[in-house]
PDB file of C-alpha atoms in Angstrom:
ATOM      1  CA  MET A 287       0.000   0.000   0.000  1.00 42.00           C
ATOM      2  CA  THR A 288       1.688   3.212  -1.127  1.00 45.00           C
ATOM      3  CA  GLY A 289       0.915   6.852  -1.837  1.00 45.00           C
ATOM      4  CA  GLN A 290      -2.645   7.621  -2.828  1.00 45.00           C
ATOM      5  CA  LYS A 291      -3.913   4.047  -2.518  1.00 51.00           C
ATOM      6  CA  ALA A 292      -3.644   3.901   1.277  1.00 53.00           C
ATOM      7  CA  PRO A 293      -6.639   6.128   2.206  1.00 55.00           C
ATOM      8  CA  THR A 294      -8.956   4.463  -0.313  1.00 56.00           C
ATOM      9  CA  ALA A 295      -8.062   0.993   0.995  1.00 65.00           C
ATOM     10  CA  LEU A 296      -9.824   1.887   4.237  1.00 63.00           C
ATOM     11  CA  GLY A 297     -13.132   1.938   2.385  1.00 67.00           C
ATOM     12  CA  THR A 298     -12.567  -1.019   0.082  1.00 74.00           C
ATOM     13  CA  GLU A 299     -10.373  -3.591   1.856  1.00 76.00           C
ATOM     14  CA  LYS A 300     -11.742  -6.464   3.956  1.00 83.00           C
ATOM     15  CA  ILE A 301     -12.144  -5.679   7.648  1.00 81.00           C
ATOM     16  CA  GLY A 302      -9.962  -8.601   8.783  1.00 83.00           C
ATOM     17  CA  LYS A 303      -7.077  -7.552   6.574  1.00 84.00           C
ATOM     18  CA  LEU A 304      -7.363  -3.927   7.691  1.00 77.00           C
ATOM     19  CA  LEU A 305      -7.464  -5.010  11.309  1.00 80.00           C
ATOM     20  CA  MET A 306      -4.188  -6.880  10.867  1.00 83.00           C
ATOM     21  CA  GLN A 307      -2.609  -4.010   8.927  1.00 81.00           C
ATOM     22  CA  TYR A 308      -3.459  -1.563  11.700  1.00 79.00           C
ATOM     23  CA  ALA A 309      -3.400  -3.686  14.863  1.00 83.00           C
ATOM     24  CA  VAL A 310      -0.042  -5.416  14.399  1.00 85.00           C
ATOM     25  CA  PRO A 311       1.952  -2.183  13.874  1.00 83.00           C
ATOM     26  CA  ALA A 312       0.138  -0.582  16.828  1.00 81.00           C
ATOM     27  CA  ILE A 313       0.994  -3.537  19.075  1.00 86.00           C
ATOM     28  CA  ILE A 314       4.633  -3.461  17.982  1.00 85.00           C
ATOM     29  CA  ALA A 315       4.806   0.311  18.593  1.00 80.00           C
ATOM     30  CA  MET A 316       3.272   0.016  22.079  1.00 80.00           C
ATOM     31  CA  THR A 317       5.654  -2.818  22.940  1.00 86.00           C
ATOM     32  CA  ALA A 318       8.646  -0.739  21.824  1.00 81.00           C
ATOM     33  CA  SER A 319       7.428   2.194  23.902  1.00 76.00           C
ATOM     34  CA  SER A 320       6.999  -0.026  26.973  1.00 80.00           C
ATOM     35  CA  LEU A 321      10.462  -1.505  26.493  1.00 85.00           C
ATOM     36  CA  TYR A 322      11.890   2.009  26.407  1.00 77.00           C
ATOM     37  CA  ASN A 323      10.352   2.731  29.822  1.00 75.00           C
ATOM     38  CA  MET A 324      11.627  -0.540  31.286  1.00 84.00           C
ATOM     39  CA  VAL A 325      15.157  -0.016  29.985  1.00 86.00           C
ATOM     40  CA  ASP A 326      15.094   3.547  31.288  1.00 79.00           C
ATOM     41  CA  SER A 327      14.170   2.237  34.742  1.00 81.00           C
ATOM     42  CA  ILE A 328      16.887  -0.421  34.651  1.00 87.00           C
ATOM     43  CA  PHE A 329      19.603   2.074  33.748  1.00 86.00           C
ATOM     44  CA  ILE A 330      18.466   4.544  36.391  1.00 83.00           C
ATOM     45  CA  GLY A 331      18.231   1.811  39.029  1.00 82.00           C
ATOM     46  CA  HIS A 332      21.678   0.414  38.300  1.00 85.00           C
ATOM     47  CA  GLY A 333      23.369   3.718  37.547  1.00 83.00           C
ATOM     48  CA  VAL A 334      21.919   6.002  40.204  1.00 84.00           C
ATOM     49  CA  GLY A 335      20.171   3.830  42.797  1.00 83.00           C
ATOM     50  CA  THR A 336      16.900   2.868  44.360  1.00 84.00           C
ATOM     51  CA  MET A 337      15.917   6.369  45.468  1.00 86.00           C
ATOM     52  CA  ALA A 338      16.224   7.507  41.871  1.00 86.00           C
ATOM     53  CA  ILE A 339      13.762   4.769  40.875  1.00 87.00           C
ATOM     54  CA  SER A 340      11.368   6.152  43.476  1.00 86.00           C
ATOM     55  CA  GLY A 341      11.879   9.599  41.979  1.00 88.00           C
ATOM     56  CA  LEU A 342      11.245   8.209  38.517  1.00 87.00           C
ATOM     57  CA  ALA A 343       7.977   6.677  39.711  1.00 87.00           C
ATOM     58  CA  LEU A 344       6.851  10.138  40.837  1.00 90.00           C
ATOM     59  CA  THR A 345       7.190  11.408  37.277  1.00 90.00           C
ATOM     60  CA  PHE A 346       4.919   8.837  35.637  1.00 89.00           C
ATOM     61  CA  PRO A 347       1.632  10.654  36.379  1.00 91.00           C
ATOM     62  CA  LEU A 348       3.064  13.858  34.906  1.00 91.00           C
ATOM     63  CA  MET A 349       4.382  12.094  31.836  1.00 88.00           C
ATOM     64  CA  ASN A 350       1.015  10.379  31.373  1.00 88.00           C
ATOM     65  CA  LEU A 351      -0.743  13.731  31.663  1.00 91.00           C
ATOM     66  CA  ALA A 352       1.571  15.247  29.050  1.00 89.00           C
ATOM     67  CA  ALA A 353       0.909  12.287  26.764  1.00 86.00           C
ATOM     68  CA  ALA A 354      -2.832  12.701  27.333  1.00 89.00           C
ATOM     69  CA  PHE A 355      -2.744  16.314  26.120  1.00 88.00           C
ATOM     70  CA  GLY A 356      -0.714  15.356  23.058  1.00 84.00           C
ATOM     71  CA  SER A 357      -3.023  12.458  22.326  1.00 86.00           C
ATOM     72  CA  LEU A 358      -6.089  14.637  22.857  1.00 89.00           C
ATOM     73  CA  VAL A 359      -5.199  16.701  19.821  1.00 89.00           C
ATOM     74  CA  GLY A 360      -4.039  13.673  17.831  1.00 87.00           C
ATOM     75  CA  VAL A 361      -7.180  11.627  18.421  1.00 87.00           C
ATOM     76  CA  GLY A 362      -9.453  14.542  17.605  1.00 89.00           C
ATOM     77  CA  ALA A 363      -7.503  15.322  14.456  1.00 87.00           C
ATOM     78  CA  SER A 364      -7.373  11.696  13.370  1.00 85.00           C
ATOM     79  CA  THR A 365     -11.154  11.522  13.669  1.00 85.00           C
ATOM     80  CA  LEU A 366     -11.472  14.564  11.416  1.00 86.00           C
ATOM     81  CA  VAL A 367      -8.973  13.086   8.958  1.00 83.00           C
ATOM     82  CA  SER A 368     -10.953   9.843   8.812  1.00 79.00           C
ATOM     83  CA  VAL A 369     -14.190  11.717   8.164  1.00 82.00           C
ATOM     84  CA  LYS A 370     -12.551  13.863   5.468  1.00 80.00           C
ATOM     85  CA  LEU A 371     -11.036  10.802   3.789  1.00 76.00           C
ATOM     86  CA  GLY A 372     -14.452   9.162   3.769  1.00 75.00           C
ATOM     87  CA  GLN A 373     -15.824  12.266   2.054  1.00 77.00           C
ATOM     88  CA  LYS A 374     -12.942  12.186  -0.482  1.00 74.00           C
ATOM     89  CA  ASP A 375     -11.826  15.571   0.889  1.00 72.00           C
ATOM     90  CA  TYR A 376      -8.093  15.687   1.571  1.00 66.00           C
ATOM     91  CA  ALA A 377      -8.121  18.990   3.459  1.00 65.00           C
ATOM     92  CA  GLN A 378      -4.691  19.813   4.837  1.00 71.00           C
ATOM     93  CA  ARG A 379      -5.789  22.508   7.288  1.00 78.00           C
ATOM     94  CA  ILE A 380      -6.167  19.756   9.876  1.00 82.00           C
ATOM     95  CA  LEU A 381      -2.442  19.069   9.825  1.00 82.00           C
ATOM     96  CA  GLY A 382      -1.609  22.738  10.358  1.00 84.00           C
ATOM     97  CA  ASN A 383      -4.046  22.909  13.253  1.00 86.00           C
ATOM     98  CA  VAL A 384      -2.450  19.816  14.827  1.00 87.00           C
ATOM     99  CA  LEU A 385       0.974  21.422  14.573  1.00 89.00           C
ATOM    100  CA  VAL A 386      -0.059  24.759  16.065  1.00 92.00           C
ATOM    101  CA  LEU A 387      -2.281  23.349  18.796  1.00 92.00           C
ATOM    102  CA  ASN A 388       0.297  20.790  19.925  1.00 91.00           C
ATOM    103  CA  ILE A 389       3.032  23.436  20.022  1.00 94.00           C
ATOM    104  CA  VAL A 390       0.828  25.763  22.087  1.00 95.00           C
ATOM    105  CA  LEU A 391      -0.321  22.991  24.460  1.00 93.00           C
ATOM    106  CA  GLY A 392       3.195  21.576  24.737  1.00 93.00           C
ATOM    107  CA  LEU A 393       4.681  24.959  25.620  1.00 96.00           C
ATOM    108  CA  ALA A 394       1.877  25.771  28.069  1.00 96.00           C
ATOM    109  CA  PHE A 395       2.191  22.381  29.785  1.00 95.00           C
ATOM    110  CA  THR A 396       5.964  22.780  30.010  1.00 96.00           C
ATOM    111  CA  VAL A 397       5.828  26.289  31.485  1.00 97.00           C
ATOM    112  CA  VAL A 398       3.088  25.525  34.025  1.00 96.00           C
ATOM    113  CA  THR A 399       4.693  22.251  35.087  1.00 96.00           C
ATOM    114  CA  MET A 400       8.155  23.819  35.428  1.00 96.00           C
ATOM    115  CA  ILE A 401       6.728  26.567  37.637  1.00 96.00           C
ATOM    116  CA  PHE A 402       4.855  24.167  39.924  1.00 97.00           C
ATOM    117  CA  LEU A 403       7.099  21.104  39.587  1.00 96.00           C
ATOM    118  CA  ASP A 404       8.093  20.685  43.239  1.00 95.00           C
ATOM    119  CA  PRO A 405       4.548  21.063  44.652  1.00 96.00           C
ATOM    120  CA  ILE A 406       3.246  18.632  42.040  1.00 95.00           C
ATOM    121  CA  LEU A 407       5.905  16.049  42.891  1.00 95.00           C
ATOM    122  CA  TYR A 408       5.210  16.385  46.624  1.00 95.00           C
ATOM    123  CA  PHE A 409       1.492  16.030  45.870  1.00 94.00           C
ATOM    124  CA  PHE A 410       2.245  12.724  44.142  1.00 92.00           C
ATOM    125  CA  GLY A 411       3.842  11.466  47.353  1.00 91.00           C
ATOM    126  CA  GLY A 412       7.443  12.550  46.972  1.00 90.00           C
ATOM    127  CA  SER A 413       9.819  13.024  49.885  1.00 91.00           C
ATOM    128  CA  ASP A 414      12.748  15.429  50.125  1.00 92.00           C
ATOM    129  CA  GLU A 415      15.062  12.634  49.021  1.00 92.00           C
ATOM    130  CA  THR A 416      13.037  11.418  46.034  1.00 92.00           C
ATOM    131  CA  VAL A 417      11.828  14.791  44.738  1.00 94.00           C
ATOM    132  CA  LYS A 418      15.360  15.901  43.890  1.00 93.00           C
ATOM    133  CA  TYR A 419      15.729  12.923  41.522  1.00 92.00           C
ATOM    134  CA  ALA A 420      12.252  13.388  40.082  1.00 92.00           C
ATOM    135  CA  ARG A 421      12.849  17.113  39.538  1.00 95.00           C
ATOM    136  CA  GLU A 422      16.130  16.510  37.730  1.00 93.00           C
ATOM    137  CA  TYR A 423      14.550  13.874  35.488  1.00 91.00           C
ATOM    138  CA  MET A 424      11.373  15.880  34.762  1.00 93.00           C
ATOM    139  CA  GLN A 425      13.259  19.059  33.905  1.00 94.00           C
ATOM    140  CA  ILE A 426      15.023  17.162  31.130  1.00 92.00           C
ATOM    141  CA  ILE A 427      11.819  15.461  29.983  1.00 91.00           C
ATOM    142  CA  LEU A 428       9.932  18.769  29.941  1.00 94.00           C
ATOM    143  CA  LEU A 429      12.522  20.333  27.648  1.00 93.00           C
ATOM    144  CA  GLY A 430      11.393  17.864  24.976  1.00 90.00           C
ATOM    145  CA  ASN A 431       7.700  18.069  25.815  1.00 90.00           C
ATOM    146  CA  VAL A 432       6.740  20.042  22.704  1.00 92.00           C
ATOM    147  CA  VAL A 433       8.370  17.372  20.542  1.00 89.00           C
ATOM    148  CA  THR A 434       6.449  14.683  22.443  1.00 85.00           C
ATOM    149  CA  HIS A 435       3.181  16.549  21.871  1.00 85.00           C
ATOM    150  CA  LEU A 436       3.938  16.903  18.165  1.00 86.00           C
ATOM    151  CA  TYR A 437       4.878  13.242  17.881  1.00 85.00           C
ATOM    152  CA  LEU A 438       1.655  12.070  19.541  1.00 83.00           C
ATOM    153  CA  GLY A 439      -0.563  14.356  17.486  1.00 83.00           C
ATOM    154  CA  LEU A 440       1.097  13.730  14.147  1.00 84.00           C
ATOM    155  CA  ASN A 441       1.450   9.994  14.746  1.00 85.00           C
ATOM    156  CA  ALA A 442      -2.308   9.643  15.229  1.00 84.00           C
ATOM    157  CA  VAL A 443      -2.952  11.603  12.039  1.00 83.00           C
ATOM    158  CA  LEU A 444      -0.440   9.463  10.148  1.00 82.00           C
ATOM    159  CA  ARG A 445      -2.148   6.281  11.322  1.00 84.00           C
ATOM    160  CA  SER A 446      -5.640   7.516  10.466  1.00 81.00           C
ATOM    161  CA  SER A 447      -4.577   8.647   7.010  1.00 78.00           C
ATOM    162  CA  GLY A 448      -3.767   5.055   6.068  1.00 79.00           C
ATOM    163  CA  HIS A 449      -0.118   4.658   7.084  1.00 80.00           C
ATOM    164  CA  PRO A 450       0.005   2.481  10.221  1.00 79.00           C
ATOM    165  CA  GLN A 451       3.474   1.098   9.457  1.00 84.00           C
ATOM    166  CA  LYS A 452       4.979   4.569   9.124  1.00 83.00           C
ATOM    167  CA  ALA A 453       3.396   5.457  12.473  1.00 80.00           C
ATOM    168  CA  MET A 454       4.949   2.320  13.975  1.00 83.00           C
ATOM    169  CA  TYR A 455       8.388   3.212  12.586  1.00 84.00           C
ATOM    170  CA  ALA A 456       8.052   6.732  14.016  1.00 80.00           C
ATOM    171  CA  THR A 457       7.243   5.291  17.448  1.00 77.00           C
ATOM    172  CA  ILE A 458      10.187   2.920  17.365  1.00 78.00           C
ATOM    173  CA  ALA A 459      12.504   5.732  16.225  1.00 78.00           C
ATOM    174  CA  THR A 460      11.520   8.041  19.073  1.00 71.00           C
TER     175      THR A 460
END
């Protein structure tokens, strides 16, 4: 499936075949993402220590919240893309809106979280010893938050426009 044929296959291909074409790459991408988190934890645990793992655990709710905002835009946009493809309308304004909205949300999330980072980490159950590790880790993660938002939004649009394998490769690459 290449180029212009991909979007039309969604309306003409058998459901079982489409399910395999979309589900398998999504499963592989989610597995790769989970492996990244596990390897990250292993390196931090061995390299820094157990308190750093506790600090890392404090960051997961924040990272999930950031991913939720990025996905919010991506899922909404991918729904619009699917509707437009079904109408044979290949409007590209959606892509521009995804870019702008994810940049704005990513920057806003980064600024607000950086300002209130310590209170948020203490709210999640951090202690004086674990918050210092969580803060150090989150400050680095937040510097790339806009990129994460863009990735999540654009990846969903890529998948809904008929390119699930390209979306999988993008996930594995990031």
